[in-house]
Coordinates of C-alpha atoms in Angstrom, one line a residue:
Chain S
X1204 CA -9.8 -2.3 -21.0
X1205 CA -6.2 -2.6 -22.9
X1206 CA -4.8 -2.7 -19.1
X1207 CA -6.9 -5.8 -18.0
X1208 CA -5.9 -7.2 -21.5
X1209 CA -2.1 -6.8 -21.5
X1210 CA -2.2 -8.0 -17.4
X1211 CA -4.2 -11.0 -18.6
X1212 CA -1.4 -11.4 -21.6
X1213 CA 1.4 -11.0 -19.0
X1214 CA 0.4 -12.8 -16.4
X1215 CA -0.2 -15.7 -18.3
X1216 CA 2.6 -15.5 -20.7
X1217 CA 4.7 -19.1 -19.8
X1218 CA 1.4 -20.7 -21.0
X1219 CA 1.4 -18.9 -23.8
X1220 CA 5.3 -19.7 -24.6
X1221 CA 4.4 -23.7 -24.2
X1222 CA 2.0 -24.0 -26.6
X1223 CA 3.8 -21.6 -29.0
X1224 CA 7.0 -24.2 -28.7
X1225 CA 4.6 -27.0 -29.7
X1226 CA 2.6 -25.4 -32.3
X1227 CA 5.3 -23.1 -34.4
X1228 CA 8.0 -26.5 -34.8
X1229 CA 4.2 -28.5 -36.0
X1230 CA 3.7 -25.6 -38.7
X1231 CA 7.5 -25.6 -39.6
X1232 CA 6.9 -29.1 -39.9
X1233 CA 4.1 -28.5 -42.0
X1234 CA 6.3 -25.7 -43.8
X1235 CA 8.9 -28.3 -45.2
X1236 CA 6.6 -31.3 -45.6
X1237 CA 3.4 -29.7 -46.6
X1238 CA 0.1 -31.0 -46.3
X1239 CA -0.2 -31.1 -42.4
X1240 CA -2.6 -28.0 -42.3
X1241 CA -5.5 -30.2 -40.8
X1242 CA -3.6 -31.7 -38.3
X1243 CA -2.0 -28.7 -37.0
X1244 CA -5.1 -27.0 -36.6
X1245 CA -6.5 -29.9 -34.8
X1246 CA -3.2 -29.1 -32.5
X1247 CA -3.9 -25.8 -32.4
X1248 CA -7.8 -26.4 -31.0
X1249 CA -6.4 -28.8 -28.3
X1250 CA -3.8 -25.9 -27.5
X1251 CA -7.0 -23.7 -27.0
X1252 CA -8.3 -26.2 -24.9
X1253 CA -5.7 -26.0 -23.3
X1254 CA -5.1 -22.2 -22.7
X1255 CA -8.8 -22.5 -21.7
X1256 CA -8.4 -24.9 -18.6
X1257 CA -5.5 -23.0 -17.2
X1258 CA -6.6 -19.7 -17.5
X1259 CA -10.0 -20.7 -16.1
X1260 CA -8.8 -22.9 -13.5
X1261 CA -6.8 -20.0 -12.2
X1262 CA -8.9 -17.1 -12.5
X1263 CA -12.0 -19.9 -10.4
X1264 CA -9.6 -21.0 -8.0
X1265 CA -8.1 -17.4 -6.9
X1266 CA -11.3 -15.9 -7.8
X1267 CA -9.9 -13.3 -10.0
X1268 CA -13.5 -12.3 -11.2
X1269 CA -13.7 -10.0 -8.3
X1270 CA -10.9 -8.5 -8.7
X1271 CA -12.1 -7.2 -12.7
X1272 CA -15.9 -6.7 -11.6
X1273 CA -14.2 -4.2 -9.0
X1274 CA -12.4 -1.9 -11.5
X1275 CA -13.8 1.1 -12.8
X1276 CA -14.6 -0.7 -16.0
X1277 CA -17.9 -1.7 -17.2
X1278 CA -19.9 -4.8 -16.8
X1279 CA -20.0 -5.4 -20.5
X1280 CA -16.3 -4.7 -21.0
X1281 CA -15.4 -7.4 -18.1
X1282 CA -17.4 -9.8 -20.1
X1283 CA -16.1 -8.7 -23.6
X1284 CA -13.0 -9.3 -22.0
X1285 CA -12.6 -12.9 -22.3
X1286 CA -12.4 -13.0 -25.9
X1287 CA -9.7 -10.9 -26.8
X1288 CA -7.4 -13.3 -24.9
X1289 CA -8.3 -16.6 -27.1
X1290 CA -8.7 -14.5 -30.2
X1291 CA -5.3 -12.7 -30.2
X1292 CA -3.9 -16.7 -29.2
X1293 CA -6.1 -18.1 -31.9
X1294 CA -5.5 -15.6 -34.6
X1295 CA -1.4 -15.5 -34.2
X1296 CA -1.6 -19.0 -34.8
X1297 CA -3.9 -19.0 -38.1
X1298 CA -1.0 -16.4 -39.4
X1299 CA 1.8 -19.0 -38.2
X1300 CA -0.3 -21.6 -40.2
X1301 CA -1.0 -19.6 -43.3
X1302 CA 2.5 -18.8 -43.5
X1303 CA 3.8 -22.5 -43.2
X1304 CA 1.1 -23.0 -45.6
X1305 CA 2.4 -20.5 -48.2
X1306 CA 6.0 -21.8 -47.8
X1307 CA 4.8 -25.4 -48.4
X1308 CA 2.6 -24.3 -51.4
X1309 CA 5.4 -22.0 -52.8
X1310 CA 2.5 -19.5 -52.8
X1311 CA -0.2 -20.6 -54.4
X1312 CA -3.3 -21.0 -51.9
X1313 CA -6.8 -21.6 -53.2
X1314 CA -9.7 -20.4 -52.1
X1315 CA -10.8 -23.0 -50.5
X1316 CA -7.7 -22.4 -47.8
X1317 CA -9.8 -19.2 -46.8
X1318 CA -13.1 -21.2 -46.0
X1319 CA -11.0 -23.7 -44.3
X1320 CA -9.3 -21.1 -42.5
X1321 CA -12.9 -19.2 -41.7
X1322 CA -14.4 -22.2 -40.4
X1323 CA -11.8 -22.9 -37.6
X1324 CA -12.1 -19.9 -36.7
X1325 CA -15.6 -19.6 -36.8
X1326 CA -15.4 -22.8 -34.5
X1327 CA -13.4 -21.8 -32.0
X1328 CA -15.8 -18.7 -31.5
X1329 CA -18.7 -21.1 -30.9
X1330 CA -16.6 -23.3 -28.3
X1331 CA -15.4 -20.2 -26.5
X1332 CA -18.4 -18.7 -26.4
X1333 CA -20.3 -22.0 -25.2
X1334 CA -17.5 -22.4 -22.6
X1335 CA -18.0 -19.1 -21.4
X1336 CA -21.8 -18.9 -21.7
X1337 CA -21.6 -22.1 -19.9
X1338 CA -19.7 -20.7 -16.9
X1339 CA -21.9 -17.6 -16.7
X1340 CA -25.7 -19.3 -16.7
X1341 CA -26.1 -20.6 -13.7
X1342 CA -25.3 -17.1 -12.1
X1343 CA -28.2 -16.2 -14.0
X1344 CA -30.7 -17.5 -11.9
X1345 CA -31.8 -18.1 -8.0
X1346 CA -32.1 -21.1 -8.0
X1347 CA -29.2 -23.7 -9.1
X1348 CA -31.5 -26.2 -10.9
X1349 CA -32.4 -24.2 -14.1
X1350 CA -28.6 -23.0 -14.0
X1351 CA -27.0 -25.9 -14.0
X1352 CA -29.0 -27.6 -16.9
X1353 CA -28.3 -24.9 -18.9
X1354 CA -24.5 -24.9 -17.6
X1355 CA -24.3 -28.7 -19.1
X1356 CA -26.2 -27.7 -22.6
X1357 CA -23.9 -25.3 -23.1
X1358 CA -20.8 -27.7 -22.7
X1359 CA -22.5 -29.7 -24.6
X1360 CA -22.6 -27.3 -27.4
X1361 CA -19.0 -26.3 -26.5
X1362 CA -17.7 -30.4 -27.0
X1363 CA -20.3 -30.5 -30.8
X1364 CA -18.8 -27.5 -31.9
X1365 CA -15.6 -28.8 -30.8
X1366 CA -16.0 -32.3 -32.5
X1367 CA -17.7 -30.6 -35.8
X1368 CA -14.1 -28.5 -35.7
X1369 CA -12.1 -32.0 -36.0
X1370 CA -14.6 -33.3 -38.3
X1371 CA -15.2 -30.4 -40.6
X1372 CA -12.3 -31.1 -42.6
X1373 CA -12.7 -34.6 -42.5
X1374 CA -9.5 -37.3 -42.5
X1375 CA -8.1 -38.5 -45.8
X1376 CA -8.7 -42.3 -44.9
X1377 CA -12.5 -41.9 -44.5
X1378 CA -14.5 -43.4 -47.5
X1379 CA -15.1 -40.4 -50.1
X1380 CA -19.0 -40.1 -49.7
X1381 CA -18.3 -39.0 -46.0
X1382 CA -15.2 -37.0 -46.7
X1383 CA -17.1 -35.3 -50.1
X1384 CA -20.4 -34.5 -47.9
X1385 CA -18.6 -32.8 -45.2
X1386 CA -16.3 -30.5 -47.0
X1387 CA -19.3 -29.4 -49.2
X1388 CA -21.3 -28.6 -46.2
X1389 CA -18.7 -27.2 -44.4
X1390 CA -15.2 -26.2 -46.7
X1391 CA -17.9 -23.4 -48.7
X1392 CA -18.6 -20.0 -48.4
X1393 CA -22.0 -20.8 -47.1
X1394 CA -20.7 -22.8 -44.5
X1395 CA -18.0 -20.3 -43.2
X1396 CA -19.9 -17.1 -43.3
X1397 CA -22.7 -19.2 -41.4
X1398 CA -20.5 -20.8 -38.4
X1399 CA -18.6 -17.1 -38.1
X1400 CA -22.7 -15.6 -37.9
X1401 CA -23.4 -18.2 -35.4
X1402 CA -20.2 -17.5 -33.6
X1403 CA -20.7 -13.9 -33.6
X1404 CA -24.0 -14.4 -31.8
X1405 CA -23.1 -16.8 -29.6
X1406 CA -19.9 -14.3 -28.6
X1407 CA -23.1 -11.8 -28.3
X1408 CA -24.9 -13.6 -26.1
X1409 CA -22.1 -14.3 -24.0
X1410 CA -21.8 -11.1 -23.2
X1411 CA -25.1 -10.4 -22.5
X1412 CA -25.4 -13.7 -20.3
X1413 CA -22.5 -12.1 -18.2
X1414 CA -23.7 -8.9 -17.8
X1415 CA -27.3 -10.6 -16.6
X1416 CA -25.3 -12.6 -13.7
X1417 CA -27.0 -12.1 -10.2
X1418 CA -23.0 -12.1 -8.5
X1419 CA -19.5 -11.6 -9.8
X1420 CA -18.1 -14.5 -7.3
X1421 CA -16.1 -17.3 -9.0
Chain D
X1479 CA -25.4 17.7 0.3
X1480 CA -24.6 14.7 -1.8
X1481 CA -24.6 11.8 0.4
X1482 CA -21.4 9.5 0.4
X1483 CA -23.9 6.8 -0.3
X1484 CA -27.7 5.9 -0.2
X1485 CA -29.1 2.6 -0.6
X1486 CA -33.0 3.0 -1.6
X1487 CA -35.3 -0.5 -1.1
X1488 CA -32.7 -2.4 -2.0
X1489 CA -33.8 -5.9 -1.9
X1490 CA -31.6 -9.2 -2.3
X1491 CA -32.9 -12.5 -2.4
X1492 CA -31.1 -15.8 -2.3
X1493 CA -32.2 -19.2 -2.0
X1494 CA -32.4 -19.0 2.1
X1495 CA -32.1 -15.5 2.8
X1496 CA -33.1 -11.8 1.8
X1497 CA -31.6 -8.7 2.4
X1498 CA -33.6 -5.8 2.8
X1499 CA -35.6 -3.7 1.8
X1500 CA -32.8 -1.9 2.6
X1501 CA -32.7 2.0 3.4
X1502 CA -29.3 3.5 4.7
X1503 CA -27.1 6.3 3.7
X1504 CA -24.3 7.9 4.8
X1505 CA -23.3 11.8 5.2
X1506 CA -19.3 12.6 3.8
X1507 CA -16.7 13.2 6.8
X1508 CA -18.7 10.3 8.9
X1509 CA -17.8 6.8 9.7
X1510 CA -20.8 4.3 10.3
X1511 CA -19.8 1.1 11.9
X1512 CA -22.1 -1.9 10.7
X1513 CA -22.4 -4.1 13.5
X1514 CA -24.0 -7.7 13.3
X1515 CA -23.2 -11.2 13.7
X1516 CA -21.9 -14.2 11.2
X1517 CA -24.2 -14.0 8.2
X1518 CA -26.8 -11.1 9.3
X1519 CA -26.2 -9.6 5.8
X1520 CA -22.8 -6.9 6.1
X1521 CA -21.1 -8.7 3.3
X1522 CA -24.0 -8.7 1.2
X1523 CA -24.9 -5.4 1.5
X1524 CA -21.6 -4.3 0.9
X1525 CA -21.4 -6.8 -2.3
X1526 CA -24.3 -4.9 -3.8
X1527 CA -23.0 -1.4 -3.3
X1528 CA -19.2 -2.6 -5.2
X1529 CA -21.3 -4.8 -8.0
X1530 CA -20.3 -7.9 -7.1
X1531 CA -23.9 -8.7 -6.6
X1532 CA -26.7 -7.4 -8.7
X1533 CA -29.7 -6.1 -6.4
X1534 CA -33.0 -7.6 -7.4
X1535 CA -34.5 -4.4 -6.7
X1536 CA -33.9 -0.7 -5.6
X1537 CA -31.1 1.7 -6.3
X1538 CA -27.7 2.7 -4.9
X1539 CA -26.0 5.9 -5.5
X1540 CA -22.4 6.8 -4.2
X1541 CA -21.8 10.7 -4.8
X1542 CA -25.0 10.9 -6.6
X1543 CA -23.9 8.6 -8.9
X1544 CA -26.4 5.6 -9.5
X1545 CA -24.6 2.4 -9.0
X1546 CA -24.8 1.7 -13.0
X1547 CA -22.8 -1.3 -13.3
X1548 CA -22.3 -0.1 -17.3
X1549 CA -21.9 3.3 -16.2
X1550 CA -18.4 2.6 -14.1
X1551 CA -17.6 6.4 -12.7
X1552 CA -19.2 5.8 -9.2
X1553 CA -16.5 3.0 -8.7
X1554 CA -14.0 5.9 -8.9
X1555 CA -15.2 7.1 -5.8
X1556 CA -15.2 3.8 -3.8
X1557 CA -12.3 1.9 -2.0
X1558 CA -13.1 -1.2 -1.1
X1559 CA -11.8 -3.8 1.3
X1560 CA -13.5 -7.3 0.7
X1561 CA -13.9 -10.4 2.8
X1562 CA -11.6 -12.2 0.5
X1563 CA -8.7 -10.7 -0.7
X1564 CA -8.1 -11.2 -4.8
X1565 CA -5.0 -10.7 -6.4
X1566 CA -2.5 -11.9 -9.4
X1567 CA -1.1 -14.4 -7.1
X1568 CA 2.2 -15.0 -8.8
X1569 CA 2.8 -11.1 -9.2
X1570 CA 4.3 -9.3 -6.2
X1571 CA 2.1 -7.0 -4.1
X1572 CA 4.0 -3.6 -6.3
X1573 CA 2.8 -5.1 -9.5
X1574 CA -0.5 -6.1 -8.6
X1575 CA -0.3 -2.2 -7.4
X1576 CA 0.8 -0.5 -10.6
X1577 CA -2.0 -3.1 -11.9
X1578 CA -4.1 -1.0 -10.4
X1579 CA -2.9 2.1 -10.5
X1580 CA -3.8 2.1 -14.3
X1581 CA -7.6 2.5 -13.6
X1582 CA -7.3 5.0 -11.0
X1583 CA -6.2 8.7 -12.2
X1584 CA -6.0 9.4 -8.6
X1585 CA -3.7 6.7 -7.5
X1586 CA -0.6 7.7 -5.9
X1587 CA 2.5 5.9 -5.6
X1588 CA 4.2 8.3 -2.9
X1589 CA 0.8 6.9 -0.6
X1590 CA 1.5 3.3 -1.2
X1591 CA 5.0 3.7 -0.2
X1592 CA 3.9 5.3 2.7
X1593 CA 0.9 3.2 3.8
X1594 CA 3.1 0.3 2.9
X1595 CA 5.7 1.7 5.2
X1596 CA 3.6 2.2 7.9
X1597 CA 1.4 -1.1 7.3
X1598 CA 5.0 -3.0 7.1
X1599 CA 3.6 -4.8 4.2
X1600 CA 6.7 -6.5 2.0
X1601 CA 5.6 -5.4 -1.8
X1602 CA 8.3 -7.2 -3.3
X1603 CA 6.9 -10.6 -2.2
X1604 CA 4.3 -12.5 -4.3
X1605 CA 0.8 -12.2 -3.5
X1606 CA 0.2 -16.0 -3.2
X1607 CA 3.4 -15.7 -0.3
X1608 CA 1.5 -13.3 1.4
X1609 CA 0.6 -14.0 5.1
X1610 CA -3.1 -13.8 5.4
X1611 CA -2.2 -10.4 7.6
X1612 CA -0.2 -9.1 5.0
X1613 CA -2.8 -10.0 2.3
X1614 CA -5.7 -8.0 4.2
X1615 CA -2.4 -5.2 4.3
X1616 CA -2.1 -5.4 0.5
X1617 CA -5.8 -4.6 0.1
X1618 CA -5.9 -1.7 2.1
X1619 CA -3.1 -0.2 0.6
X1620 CA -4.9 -0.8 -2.8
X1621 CA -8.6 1.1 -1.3
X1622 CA -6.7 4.1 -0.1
X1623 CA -4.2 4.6 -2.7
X1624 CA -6.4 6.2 -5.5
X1625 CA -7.6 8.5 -2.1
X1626 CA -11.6 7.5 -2.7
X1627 CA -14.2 9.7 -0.7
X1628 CA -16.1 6.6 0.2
X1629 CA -14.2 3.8 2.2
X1630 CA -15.6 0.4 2.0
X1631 CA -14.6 -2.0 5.0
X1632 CA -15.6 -5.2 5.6
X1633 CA -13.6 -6.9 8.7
X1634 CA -10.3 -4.7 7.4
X1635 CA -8.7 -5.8 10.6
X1636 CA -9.2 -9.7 10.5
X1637 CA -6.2 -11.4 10.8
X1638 CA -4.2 -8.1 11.2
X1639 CA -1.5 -8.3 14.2
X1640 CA -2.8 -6.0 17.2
X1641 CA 0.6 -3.2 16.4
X1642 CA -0.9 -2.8 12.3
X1643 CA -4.2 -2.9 13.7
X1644 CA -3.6 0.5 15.9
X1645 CA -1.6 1.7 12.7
X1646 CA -4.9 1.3 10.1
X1647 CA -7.4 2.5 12.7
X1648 CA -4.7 5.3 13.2
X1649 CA -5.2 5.9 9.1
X1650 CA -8.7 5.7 9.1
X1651 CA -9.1 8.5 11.7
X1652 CA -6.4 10.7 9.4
X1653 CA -8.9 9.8 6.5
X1654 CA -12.1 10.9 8.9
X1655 CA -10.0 14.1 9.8
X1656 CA -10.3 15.2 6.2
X1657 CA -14.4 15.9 6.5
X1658 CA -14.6 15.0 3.4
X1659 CA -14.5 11.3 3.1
X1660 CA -16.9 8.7 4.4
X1661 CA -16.2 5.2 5.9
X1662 CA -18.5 2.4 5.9
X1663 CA -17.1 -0.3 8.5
X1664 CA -18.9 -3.9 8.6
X1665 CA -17.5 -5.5 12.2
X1666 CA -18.9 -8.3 14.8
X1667 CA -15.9 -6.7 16.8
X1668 CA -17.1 -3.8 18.3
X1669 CA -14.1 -2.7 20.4
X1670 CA -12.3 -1.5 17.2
X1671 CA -15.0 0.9 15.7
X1672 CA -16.0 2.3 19.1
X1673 CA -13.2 4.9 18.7
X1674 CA -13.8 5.7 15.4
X1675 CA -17.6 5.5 14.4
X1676 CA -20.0 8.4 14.5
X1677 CA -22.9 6.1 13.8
X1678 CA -24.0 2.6 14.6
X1679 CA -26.5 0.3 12.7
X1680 CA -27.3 -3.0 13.9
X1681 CA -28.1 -5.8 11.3
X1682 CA -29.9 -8.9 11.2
X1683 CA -31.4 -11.4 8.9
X1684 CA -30.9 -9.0 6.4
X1685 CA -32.7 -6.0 8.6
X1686 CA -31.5 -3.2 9.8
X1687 CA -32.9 -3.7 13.4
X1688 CA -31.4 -0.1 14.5
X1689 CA -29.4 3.6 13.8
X1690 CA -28.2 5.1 16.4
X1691 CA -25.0 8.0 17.0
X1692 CA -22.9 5.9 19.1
X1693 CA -22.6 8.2 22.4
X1694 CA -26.8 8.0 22.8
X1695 CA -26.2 4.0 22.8
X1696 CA -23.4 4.6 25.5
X1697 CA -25.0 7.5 27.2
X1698 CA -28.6 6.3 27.6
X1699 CA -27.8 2.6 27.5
X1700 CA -27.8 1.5 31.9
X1701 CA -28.1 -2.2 33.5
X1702 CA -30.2 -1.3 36.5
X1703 CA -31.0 -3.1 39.6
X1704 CA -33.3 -2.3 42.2
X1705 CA -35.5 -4.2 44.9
X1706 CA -39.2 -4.0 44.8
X1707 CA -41.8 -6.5 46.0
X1708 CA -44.0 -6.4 43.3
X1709 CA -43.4 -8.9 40.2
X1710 CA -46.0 -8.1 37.9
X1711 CA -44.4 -4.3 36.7
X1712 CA -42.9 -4.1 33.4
X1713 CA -40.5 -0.8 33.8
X1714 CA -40.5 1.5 30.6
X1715 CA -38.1 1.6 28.2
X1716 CA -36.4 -1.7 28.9
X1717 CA -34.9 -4.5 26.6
X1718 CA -34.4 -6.9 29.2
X1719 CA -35.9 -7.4 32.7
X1720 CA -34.8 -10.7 35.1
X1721 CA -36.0 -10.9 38.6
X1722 CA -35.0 -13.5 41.6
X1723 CA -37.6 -12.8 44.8
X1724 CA -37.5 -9.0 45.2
X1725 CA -34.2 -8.3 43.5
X1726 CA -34.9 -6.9 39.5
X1727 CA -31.9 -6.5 36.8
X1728 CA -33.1 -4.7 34.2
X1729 CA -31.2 -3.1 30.8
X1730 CA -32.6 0.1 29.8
X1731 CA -32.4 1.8 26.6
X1732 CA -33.1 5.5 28.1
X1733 CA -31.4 5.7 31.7
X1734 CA -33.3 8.3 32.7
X1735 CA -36.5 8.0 31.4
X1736 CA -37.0 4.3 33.3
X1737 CA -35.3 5.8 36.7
X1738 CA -38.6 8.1 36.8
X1739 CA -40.7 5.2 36.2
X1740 CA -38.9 3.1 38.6
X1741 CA -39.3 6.0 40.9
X1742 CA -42.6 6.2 40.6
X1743 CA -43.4 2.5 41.4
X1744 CA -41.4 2.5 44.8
X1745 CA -38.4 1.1 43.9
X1746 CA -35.4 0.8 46.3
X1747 CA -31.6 0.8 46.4
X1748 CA -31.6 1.4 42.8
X1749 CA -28.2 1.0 40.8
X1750 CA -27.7 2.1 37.4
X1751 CA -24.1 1.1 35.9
X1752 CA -22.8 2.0 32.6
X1753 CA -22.6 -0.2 29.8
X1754 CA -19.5 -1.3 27.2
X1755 CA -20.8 -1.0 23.1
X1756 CA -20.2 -4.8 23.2
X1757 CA -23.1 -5.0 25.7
X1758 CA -25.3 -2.9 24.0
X1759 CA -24.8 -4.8 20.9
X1760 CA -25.4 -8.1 22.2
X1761 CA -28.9 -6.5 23.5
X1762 CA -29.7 -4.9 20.6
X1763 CA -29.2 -7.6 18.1
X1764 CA -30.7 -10.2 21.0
X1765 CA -34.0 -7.6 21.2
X1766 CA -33.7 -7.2 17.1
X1767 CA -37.3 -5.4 16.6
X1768 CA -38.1 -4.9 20.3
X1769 CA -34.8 -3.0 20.4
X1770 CA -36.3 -0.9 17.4
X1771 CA -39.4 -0.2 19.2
X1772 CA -38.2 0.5 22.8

């Protein structure tokens, strides 16, 4: 599998360089002027976005599926495969955060940075996992109808988790009642190791939708 | 002796069409040309034996290894030359090779260079600057590279001038020479397996109509004419049978066989001329289960 990774790393590694250049100056920003954690994570999920819709327009429009399915790899491996891609991209840039964080701070980070932290995370598992579970259903079944509905639900799931992620830590200028009921719900241990179970199964189930596809085509 | 491949009731189904049940298998050191027109159902079946489709029912084994698609090892065995060609695009043909080459402990680069050589395939240009030609080039060197006892082809030649086309078939019958590999070849061309194939089996809507060793098609195969006055005889072992006055054409599936008959019923100035593979196919997948049954 670490082949198919590190191809997937090099092949798509100009990508990788443009969002770096726009992310790493936003958390030096962040490093000197402190305080812009939330909006450079909301960057860093548009950056995903981002990665997302080149890698996949790419890999639909050359058809590069085949090319995996073909190797002597398993079917479950192919499908774990997607993750490690957006996780290694995802996680780099939480450490790049963190440590812009930690300069700005001078070192002190509460607790509450974790959750924060957690949740995004969590997050991005969901929408990655929608996305690809999304891309995967309708090659579940026969016939297209039943596909495609599910194809939009998961999207659909994919843009909620995606808004929830911009929302969880909600903006200073909202009125405090808002503000005060979404970081309890979400900024909390409760809500972190929740959305990272719910990512977690969603990942699962990605994978498992994958390996239940009727053709390895596009 | 382990068969290079066996397809048991497989069965496909999409929307408008099924494949199968499908029965076929193949012996090592034999080539079996799969011969049937524009969507009869080579592709698919080919599809289902690399796991790029999931059968809905059946098994497939390649080397006696059941075509587990989270058990990978059969894929070791199988080289595979698809209808599209996938590659990195903006990696050159060599590194899309040593891509590969990581998967396959077999892979050799001293046979790429060769094949390459002999293919004239550039490796240094990119894969998305690739002539279609060249591209089908590319992704034969990839299937015989790792030297894999079972050769899947489907329409390797497409595209492919008619110099390289000599030089793969020249390959292929260097890889047959071995007696240990096995070559499945899907074609609506039939003038480019007739050298090569031991076997022929004739496909359509998803069926395999007929299996047959390719020199009883051409040996038993005649287009006969003869003059008779009757009309109402229906000669034996005939797929086809056109009459103008006392003048009969008929195509016979076992030359000898219908001469004794036609014989026998008093026909005159009989002619029996030979018929080209092309022919015969066109019959055969024209006749579809009458063909079978002849």
């Amino acid at each position: 599998m670490w082949p198919l990774l590190k191809a997937e790393i090099f092949y798509n590694k100009a990508i990788f360089i443009t969002l770096y250049s726009i992310i790493v100056p936003a958390a030096a920003l962040n490093a000197i002027l402190g305080g812009l954690e939330e909006h450079v994570s909301r960057l860093m999920l548009v950056s995903v976005g981002l990665l997302g819709i080149v890698i996949g327009t790419e890999e639909i429009k050359t058809k590069r599926i085949r090319l995996s399915v073909q190797l002597p790899i398993s079917i479950r491996q192919n499908g774990i495969m997607r993750f490690p891609v957006f996780f290694m991209y995802w996680m780099s840039l939480m450490v790049v955060l963190w440590i812009s964080s930690l300069i700005s701070r001078q070192g002190s980070l509460s607790l509450d940075y974790l959750w924060f932290i957690l949740v995004k995370t969590a997050l991005i598992l969901v929408v990655v996992s929608c996305m690809g579970i999304g891309q995967d259903v309708p090659f579940c079944f026969i016939q297209r109808a039943p596909g495609d509905i599910l194809r939009v639900l998961a999207k659909l799931c994919a843009v909620g988790a995606s808004f929830l992620y911009f929302f969880s830590t909600p903006f200073e200028d909202w009125p405090p009642p808002v503000t005060d009921a979404l970081a309890n719900i979400f900024i909390t241990p409760a809500g972190a190791l929740g959305l990272l179970f719910l990512g977690f199964g969603l990942a699962v189930f990605s994978v498992i939708v994958f390996e239940r596809r009727r053709s390895y085509f596009e | 002796m382990e068969k290079a491949f066996q397809y048991k009731n497989v069965i496909k189904t999409f929307p408008e069409f099924k494949l199968g049940p499908l029965n076929l298998d193949l012996e090592p050191g034999t080539m079996l040309g799969f011969v049937g027109p524009n969507g009869s159902g080579k592709t698919t079946t080919m599809q289902c034996l690399v796991g790029l489709l999931r059968a809905d029912s059946g098994e497939m084994e390649v080397f006696g290894n059941p075509s587990n698609l989270n058990k990978p090892a059969w894929k070791l065995d199988i080289g595979y030359v698809g209808d599209i060609q996938v590659f990195y695009e903006r990696w050159t043909g060599q590194k899309n090779l040593d891509f590969l080459s990581q998967f396959y402990p077999n892979w050799s680069n001293e046979r790429v260079h060769e094949l390459a050589k002999r293919f004239n395939l550039p490796l240094h240009k990119r894969a998305k600057d690739l002539s279609t030609g060249n591209r089908v080039k590319l992704s034969l060197v990839a299937a015989l590279a790792h030297s894999p006892r079972l050769l899947l082809l489907d329409e390797p030649t497409s595209g492919i001038d008619p110099v390289v086309r000599i030089e793969v078939l020249d390959v292929l019958f260097e890889i047959l020479e071995s007696g240990e590999r096995a070559i499945f070849y899907a074609t609506h061309i039939l003038p480019e397996i007739s050298r090569l194939a031991d076997e022929l089996a004739f496909i359509d809507n998803g069926n395999i109509w007929l299996r047959t060793p390719k020199e009883d098609l051409t040996e038993k195969w005649r287009k006969i004419t003869f003059l008779l006055a009757r009309n109402d005889i229906e000669p034996k072992s005939t797929v086809s049978h056109q009459r103008e006055g006392h003048q009969h054409q008929i195509i016979s599936t076992d030359c000898e066989f219908t001469l004794e008959h036609l014989r026998e019923l008093g026909a005159e100035n009989i002619q029996e001329n030979h018929m080209t593979i092309e022919e015969i196919a066109v019959q055969i997948l024209k006749g579809g289960t009458n063909v079978a049954t002849t």
